[in-house]
């Protein structure tokens, strides 16, 4: 049996997002020219939540976008095509500060693909990375600028992020495979 | 999850799930063609040969755009001006191409079964771009995608395929694909241009064009394949237009507005009148746009070779 341990409950996720929202504003020196871009699938919902928090605090209306990086992956050969490629729709990125939002940061390959895709849509002035969970285990020199929580896990562990919009409840769980 | 296997030779061997996989995968590819930079790196480093033994403009260019927008490297081989005209066999041509380390072959050929024959003899992926009177699977798929776009469903939809069904690989791919996804298919045309026992494919025979117009939600109007008609199928083009031509006058009598499809190239004033082809219910140009998306989806799904693993419930990043 795999063991599930809760890392964040709904209230902890809420608190983390409030802090992340204010950190984004701080790092960008305000909200001028800031664009939030969520990576499919759960990054999109997180970007929407951060937008609502920032909009309420700063009396603004931040543009958001969604990015599906499936076609920019480097592992089509090894794992085959993903069954469903999601939607990509981005506002104008030229000269903007783009905040890429994702749920979990692990190897960094998704972010590498996202950076490639973003640059095909325009030339942002600056790109930041914002993740709910940084679980370590990077295979590329990539780091997040705004982080909800950091955990150090082994390769056999998995982090599941469930969000109410998609999964009916908010929780971050560590799924640990049984020891052999 | 279902993959597609190595080759796409027709829609007949595919399951409903596989057909849906292709149509669903085509959706996001539509958007790629709307970007400023119409290119994604999914097939970077793949080499694709477009091997065309028959004339083609739309299909060949559509495949080529699809390949280029996925960043594949492409080479076009036309039968005329190649060693095919010196008597080389199909398999020898393909094996020589394979010796140059290619990954995929898109083939159009005048003989039914050519794509399947080739697929069994070479290791590269083979995609059928039309083989004789057999199938033209990507055309069938783009017709289905266009119908699904407009009606938001295929289940229960009534599609009448009108005209030269006998010579049409497009008709066969449409019949297989649409019936598998629950649509009702009718065929309409002069008896000499309807294959014998076509009703065994599960289609309704509509003897007159007026019957088709009264019955259908959409008309897929086929080109009269003048180059394949040796003699005696129809008295004259004018006669054909008078009896089977889709005209505004005939469409006015329909109980509802019919969607108009045509795989091209059109013979205006023969099987379809100009005001119908250019009318508000015509989706002939959206069909062409969808063709690129569908072909990108097929190339992408075949390139990976096997289906992806089930994605974890949570948002784990690979």
XYZ file of C-alpha atoms in Angstrom:
498
model
C 0.000 0.000 0.000
C 1.154 3.519 -0.734
C 1.096 5.886 2.211
C -0.494 9.333 1.871
C 0.650 12.138 4.135
C -0.946 15.543 4.114
C 1.535 18.358 3.482
C -0.912 21.271 3.277
C -4.608 21.426 4.109
C -7.048 23.898 2.576
C -6.297 26.627 5.113
C -2.540 26.221 4.695
C -2.911 26.451 0.909
C -4.982 29.609 1.349
C -2.355 31.207 3.611
C 0.469 30.226 1.252
C -1.349 31.798 -1.711
C -1.958 35.058 0.159
C 1.743 35.278 0.955
C 2.741 34.313 -2.610
C 0.411 36.977 -4.034
C 2.026 39.701 -1.978
C 5.508 38.403 -2.786
C 4.719 38.596 -6.500
C 3.637 42.231 -6.162
C 6.743 42.999 -4.076
C 9.131 41.356 -6.522
C 7.545 43.065 -9.501
C 7.550 46.418 -7.740
C 3.789 46.748 -8.194
C 1.426 45.342 -10.794
C 2.284 47.412 -13.872
C 2.805 45.216 -16.949
C 2.553 42.012 -14.888
C 1.014 38.959 -16.592
C 0.198 35.723 -14.757
C 0.602 32.606 -16.894
C -0.544 29.246 -15.513
C 0.862 25.977 -16.808
C -1.812 23.404 -17.672
C -3.458 21.925 -15.793
C -3.421 23.037 -12.156
C -1.118 25.995 -12.702
C -4.027 27.607 -14.551
C -6.286 27.458 -11.483
C -3.503 28.659 -9.184
C -2.852 31.622 -11.499
C -6.568 32.513 -11.354
C -6.539 32.407 -7.553
C -3.415 34.556 -7.359
C -5.012 37.007 -9.781
C -8.087 37.354 -7.564
C -5.918 37.923 -4.482
C -3.692 40.502 -6.203
C -6.661 42.236 -7.891
C -8.420 42.617 -4.523
C -5.337 43.899 -2.705
C -4.097 46.219 -5.439
C -7.397 47.324 -7.059
C -6.279 46.174 -10.480
C -7.226 43.677 -13.176
C -4.201 41.558 -14.010
C -4.138 39.825 -17.390
C -3.735 36.057 -17.195
C -2.966 33.334 -19.691
C -2.680 29.597 -19.913
C 0.132 27.579 -21.341
C 0.199 23.931 -22.387
C 3.777 22.828 -22.803
C 3.055 19.325 -24.129
C 4.335 20.123 -27.621
C 7.548 21.568 -26.179
C 8.471 18.545 -24.090
C 11.767 16.760 -24.715
C 10.458 13.272 -23.902
C 8.054 12.502 -26.787
C 10.398 9.699 -27.825
C 10.762 8.096 -24.416
C 7.251 8.244 -23.024
C 5.185 8.796 -26.155
C 2.592 11.451 -26.819
C 0.423 12.699 -23.978
C -3.154 11.701 -24.565
C -4.627 15.161 -24.426
C -2.928 18.393 -25.344
C -4.496 21.306 -23.478
C -5.322 24.822 -24.533
C -2.755 27.607 -24.850
C -4.026 31.199 -24.815
C -1.766 34.055 -23.896
C -2.196 37.837 -23.743
C 0.447 40.085 -25.269
C 3.745 39.283 -23.548
C 5.950 41.839 -25.304
C 7.871 43.861 -22.724
C 5.787 42.474 -19.820
C 6.835 40.838 -16.575
C 5.607 37.281 -16.996
C 4.972 35.243 -13.858
C 4.829 31.548 -14.722
C 2.651 29.697 -12.216
C 2.711 25.932 -11.645
C 1.707 23.586 -8.870
C 4.842 21.458 -8.347
C 8.460 22.145 -9.285
C 10.462 18.937 -9.659
C 12.983 18.233 -12.460
C 12.568 21.670 -14.052
C 11.871 20.218 -17.496
C 8.337 21.578 -17.643
C 9.643 25.037 -16.824
C 12.366 24.720 -19.466
C 9.645 23.883 -22.005
C 7.476 26.754 -20.742
C 10.353 29.232 -21.179
C 10.844 28.039 -24.767
C 7.143 28.375 -25.500
C 6.811 31.814 -23.879
C 9.674 33.176 -25.987
C 7.885 31.954 -29.137
C 4.980 34.243 -28.194
C 6.999 37.393 -27.583
C 9.877 38.913 -25.671
C 8.965 39.508 -22.032
C 11.034 42.049 -20.131
C 11.416 39.572 -17.300
C 10.142 36.107 -16.365
C 9.506 34.903 -12.807
C 8.600 31.426 -11.629
C 6.023 30.878 -8.911
C 5.178 27.376 -7.570
C 3.010 26.060 -4.765
C 5.392 23.191 -3.902
C 9.120 22.922 -4.542
C 9.964 19.268 -4.014
C 13.665 19.355 -4.996
C 15.207 16.899 -7.459
C 16.130 19.339 -10.208
C 17.702 18.003 -13.419
C 18.215 21.476 -14.887
C 19.581 24.722 -13.438
C 16.171 26.241 -12.733
C 14.835 27.783 -9.530
C 11.596 29.302 -8.380
C 11.284 32.938 -7.293
C 8.108 32.584 -5.245
C 7.432 29.332 -3.392
C 4.472 28.154 -1.307
C 6.282 25.384 0.534
C 9.518 23.451 0.136
C 9.898 19.737 0.804
C 12.800 17.416 0.117
C 11.681 14.108 -1.365
C 13.170 11.047 -3.013
C 12.540 10.048 -6.617
C 9.957 7.391 -5.643
C 7.833 9.913 -3.742
C 5.087 11.824 -5.474
C 3.333 15.072 -4.616
C -0.376 15.304 -5.431
C -1.915 18.751 -5.539
C -5.699 18.705 -5.475
C -7.622 21.927 -6.067
C -11.319 22.460 -5.431
C -12.014 23.826 -8.948
C -10.896 20.532 -10.458
C -10.799 17.955 -7.681
C -13.507 19.146 -5.289
C -11.159 19.932 -2.400
C -7.911 21.723 -1.604
C -5.084 19.544 -0.319
C -1.408 18.824 -0.991
C -0.395 15.250 -0.240
C 2.845 13.331 -0.225
C 2.383 9.858 -1.734
C 5.122 7.520 -0.607
C 5.653 4.164 -2.304
C 6.110 1.239 0.119
C 9.710 0.249 0.922
C 10.817 -2.809 -1.061
C -5.214 4.751 -23.211
C -5.397 3.834 -26.864
C -2.609 4.716 -29.251
C -2.780 4.583 -33.009
C -0.152 1.934 -33.702
C 2.510 2.337 -36.372
C 0.536 3.368 -39.443
C -2.632 5.158 -40.425
C -3.897 3.329 -43.501
C -7.604 3.966 -43.070
C -10.422 4.633 -40.659
C -11.862 1.131 -41.035
C -9.316 -0.488 -38.659
C -9.674 2.234 -35.997
C -11.886 2.039 -32.932
C -14.275 4.767 -31.853
C -11.834 5.640 -29.036
C -8.958 6.014 -31.477
C -11.056 8.255 -33.731
C -12.020 10.415 -30.765
C -8.369 10.575 -29.666
C -7.366 12.018 -33.045
C -10.238 14.527 -33.137
C -9.586 15.645 -29.541
C -5.858 15.967 -30.199
C -6.590 18.084 -33.285
C -8.375 20.745 -31.189
C -5.290 22.350 -29.604
C -3.391 22.118 -32.905
C -5.904 24.507 -34.489
C -4.565 27.223 -32.215
C -0.932 26.612 -33.222
C -1.764 27.757 -36.764
C -3.221 31.011 -35.359
C 0.007 31.983 -33.573
C 2.472 34.593 -34.741
C 5.130 31.897 -34.792
C 3.222 28.965 -36.281
C 5.579 26.317 -35.048
C 6.060 24.007 -32.081
C 9.087 21.759 -31.581
C 7.186 18.494 -31.028
C 8.660 16.636 -34.050
C 12.047 18.339 -34.123
C 14.635 16.099 -35.792
C 12.058 13.825 -37.453
C 12.394 13.332 -41.189
C 9.208 12.862 -43.173
C 8.946 11.971 -46.854
C 5.840 12.939 -48.789
C 5.664 10.336 -51.514
C 3.037 11.373 -54.043
C 2.351 9.096 -56.994
C -0.770 11.048 -57.936
C -1.398 14.733 -58.465
C -2.365 16.598 -55.334
C -2.260 20.209 -54.278
C -4.395 20.574 -51.190
C -3.497 17.342 -49.423
C 0.226 17.551 -50.123
C 0.500 21.174 -49.037
C -1.679 20.521 -46.004
C 0.580 17.649 -44.915
C 3.629 19.773 -45.563
C 2.315 22.636 -43.432
C 1.389 20.181 -40.691
C 4.886 18.682 -40.748
C 6.635 22.043 -40.805
C 4.475 23.466 -38.010
C 5.590 20.518 -35.876
C 9.249 21.278 -36.778
C 9.816 18.079 -38.762
C 12.151 18.070 -41.773
C 10.319 17.208 -44.960
C 11.158 16.023 -48.433
C 8.668 15.830 -51.288
C 8.945 13.092 -53.869
C 6.675 13.200 -56.879
C 6.402 10.192 -59.147
C 7.213 12.132 -62.271
C 10.839 13.188 -62.353
C 11.899 10.482 -59.871
C 13.255 6.974 -60.346
C 9.646 5.746 -60.144
C 9.349 6.809 -63.776
C 12.377 4.616 -64.499
C 10.516 1.533 -63.333
C 11.529 1.229 -59.674
C 9.009 -0.591 -57.493
C 7.188 1.076 -54.615
C 8.996 -0.994 -52.000
C 12.411 -0.317 -53.537
C 11.725 3.398 -53.576
C 10.670 3.315 -49.936
C 13.591 1.094 -48.842
C 16.026 3.473 -50.499
C 14.432 6.358 -48.646
C 14.654 4.372 -45.409
C 18.353 3.784 -46.042
C 18.695 7.560 -45.737
C 17.209 7.258 -42.231
C 13.735 8.670 -42.481
C 11.038 8.390 -39.804
C 7.747 8.635 -41.660
C 6.276 8.283 -45.119
C 3.114 10.041 -46.251
C 1.963 8.233 -49.360
C -0.590 8.911 -52.057
C -0.954 6.196 -54.635
C -3.365 5.222 -57.383
C -3.677 1.624 -56.202
C -6.047 0.670 -53.400
C -4.071 -0.902 -50.563
C -0.732 0.715 -51.440
C -0.342 2.357 -48.017
C -1.064 -0.826 -46.109
C 1.249 -2.814 -48.427
C 4.061 -0.369 -47.778
C 3.406 -0.189 -44.035
C 3.921 -3.916 -43.720
C 7.273 -3.753 -45.485
C 9.083 -0.798 -43.973
C 9.845 0.149 -40.372
C 8.911 3.830 -40.756
C 5.443 5.067 -39.898
C 3.206 5.169 -42.955
C 0.311 7.588 -43.375
C -2.173 7.087 -46.168
C -2.858 10.310 -48.075
C -5.240 8.530 -50.438
C -4.863 5.108 -52.053
C -6.897 4.411 -55.175
C -10.562 3.971 -54.355
C -9.831 2.621 -50.869
C -9.478 5.319 -48.207
C -8.343 8.873 -47.564
C -8.335 8.784 -43.769
C -7.141 12.319 -43.001
C -9.844 13.734 -45.297
C -12.447 11.647 -43.472
C -11.100 12.940 -40.150
C -11.125 16.576 -41.191
C -14.707 16.213 -42.420
C -15.635 14.706 -39.052
C -13.832 17.481 -37.171
C -15.625 20.148 -39.225
C -19.001 18.482 -38.601
C -18.250 18.179 -34.886
C -17.216 21.850 -34.727
C -20.560 22.971 -36.123
C -22.962 20.494 -34.552
C -21.017 19.844 -31.301
C -21.731 16.148 -31.764
C -21.559 13.347 -34.326
C -23.895 10.905 -32.578
C -27.200 10.794 -34.435
C -26.099 13.328 -37.056
C -27.368 12.626 -40.578
C -24.726 13.089 -43.249
C -25.493 12.521 -46.923
C -22.549 11.790 -49.185
C -23.550 12.906 -52.664
C -22.157 12.170 -56.063
C -19.437 9.895 -57.337
C -19.306 7.449 -54.416
C -17.951 4.658 -56.624
C -14.592 6.292 -57.273
C -14.345 8.018 -53.933
C -11.904 7.065 -51.193
C -13.219 10.112 -49.334
C -16.653 8.520 -49.238
C -15.306 5.281 -47.800
C -13.307 7.016 -45.070
C -16.331 9.136 -44.210
C -18.603 6.120 -44.010
C -16.257 4.173 -41.731
C -15.422 7.096 -39.477
C -18.882 8.620 -39.143
C -20.718 5.353 -38.528
C -18.206 4.324 -35.853
C -18.934 7.547 -33.981
C -22.680 7.065 -34.198
C -23.621 9.275 -37.135
C -26.095 8.121 -39.785
C -24.719 8.130 -43.296
C -26.695 8.272 -46.526
C -25.315 8.030 -50.029
C -26.840 9.682 -53.063
C -25.822 9.508 -56.693
C -26.613 8.036 -60.089
C -26.827 4.226 -59.751
C -23.730 3.635 -61.936
C -21.729 5.780 -59.469
C -22.879 3.922 -56.346
C -20.861 0.786 -55.482
C -22.844 -2.423 -55.538
C -23.980 -3.575 -52.063
C -22.913 -0.283 -50.467
C -25.773 -0.706 -47.964
C -23.758 -3.477 -46.326
C -21.578 -0.712 -44.884
C -24.594 0.417 -42.899
C -25.589 3.363 -45.065
C -28.961 4.479 -46.374
C -29.363 4.807 -50.127
C -31.004 8.074 -51.149
C -31.964 7.706 -54.822
C -32.556 11.375 -55.635
C -30.697 14.524 -54.575
C -34.043 15.864 -53.308
C -34.235 12.846 -50.970
C -30.783 13.601 -49.612
C -31.652 17.259 -49.049
C -34.862 16.338 -47.237
C -33.131 13.730 -45.042
C -29.758 15.161 -44.047
C -28.284 17.621 -41.572
C -25.198 18.012 -43.745
C -24.253 17.274 -47.343
C -20.757 16.111 -48.220
C -20.680 16.730 -51.950
C -18.093 14.711 -53.824
C -16.221 15.746 -56.877
C -17.126 14.037 -60.102
C -13.801 12.306 -60.737
C -13.596 12.971 -64.426
C -10.059 11.560 -64.640
C -11.197 8.157 -63.349
C -14.214 7.910 -65.634
C -13.337 5.953 -68.682
C -16.763 5.877 -70.250
C -20.458 5.544 -69.838
C -21.054 6.440 -66.194
C -23.097 9.556 -66.855
C -24.610 10.950 -70.062
C -23.063 14.439 -69.735
C -21.921 16.965 -67.146
C -24.917 19.162 -67.908
C -27.251 16.263 -67.412
C -25.519 15.432 -64.130
C -25.904 19.001 -62.894
C -29.565 19.046 -63.890
C -30.386 15.854 -61.969
C -27.851 15.692 -59.123
C -26.360 19.182 -58.847
C -26.718 20.872 -55.447
C -28.352 24.184 -56.233
C -29.834 27.007 -54.178
C -33.296 26.241 -55.586
C -33.090 22.663 -54.316
C -31.705 23.691 -50.917
C -34.569 26.173 -50.440
C -36.949 23.231 -50.215
C -35.018 21.647 -47.338
C -36.807 21.531 -43.964
C -33.701 23.081 -42.321
C -30.432 24.745 -43.262
C -27.944 22.141 -44.426
C -24.236 22.349 -43.779
C -22.329 22.057 -47.059
C -19.025 20.174 -47.258
C -16.881 19.419 -50.282
C -13.441 17.794 -50.196
C -12.248 19.765 -53.222
C -11.260 20.424 -55.862
C -14.730 21.567 -56.889
C -16.256 21.372 -60.343
C -18.404 24.480 -60.008
C -21.608 24.178 -61.956
C -21.391 20.383 -62.047
C -21.874 18.747 -58.638
C -22.205 22.054 -56.788
C -23.357 25.501 -57.886
C -21.201 28.492 -57.116
C -23.748 30.236 -54.913
C -23.969 27.105 -52.734
C -20.190 26.685 -52.550
C -19.781 30.320 -51.506
C -22.972 30.474 -49.439
C -23.330 31.087 -45.728
C -23.740 27.394 -44.865
C -20.648 26.292 -46.739
C -17.751 25.073 -44.578
C -15.527 24.187 -47.508
C -12.741 26.542 -46.437
C -12.978 25.672 -42.703
C -12.508 22.065 -43.874
C -9.166 23.065 -45.370
C -8.137 24.850 -42.165
C -9.103 21.821 -40.095
C -7.119 19.591 -42.448
C -3.845 21.000 -41.179
C -4.861 20.506 -37.531
C -6.011 16.932 -38.095
C -2.811 16.036 -39.921
C -0.724 17.578 -37.153
C -2.624 15.421 -34.667
C -2.037 12.251 -36.683
C 1.672 12.980 -37.163
C 2.063 13.769 -33.475
C 0.247 10.653 -32.295
C 2.140 8.341 -34.653
C 5.533 9.910 -33.921
C 5.505 8.888 -30.286
C 4.824 5.342 -31.375
C 2.967 4.312 -28.277
C 0.434 5.842 -25.971
C 1.455 7.905 -22.986
C 1.106 6.637 -19.429
C -1.949 7.534 -17.432
C -1.318 10.837 -15.792
C -1.305 10.889 -12.018
C -4.386 12.271 -10.313
C -2.426 15.104 -8.796
C -0.336 17.765 -10.377
C 2.973 15.967 -10.281
C 5.451 17.518 -12.636
C 7.652 15.195 -14.634
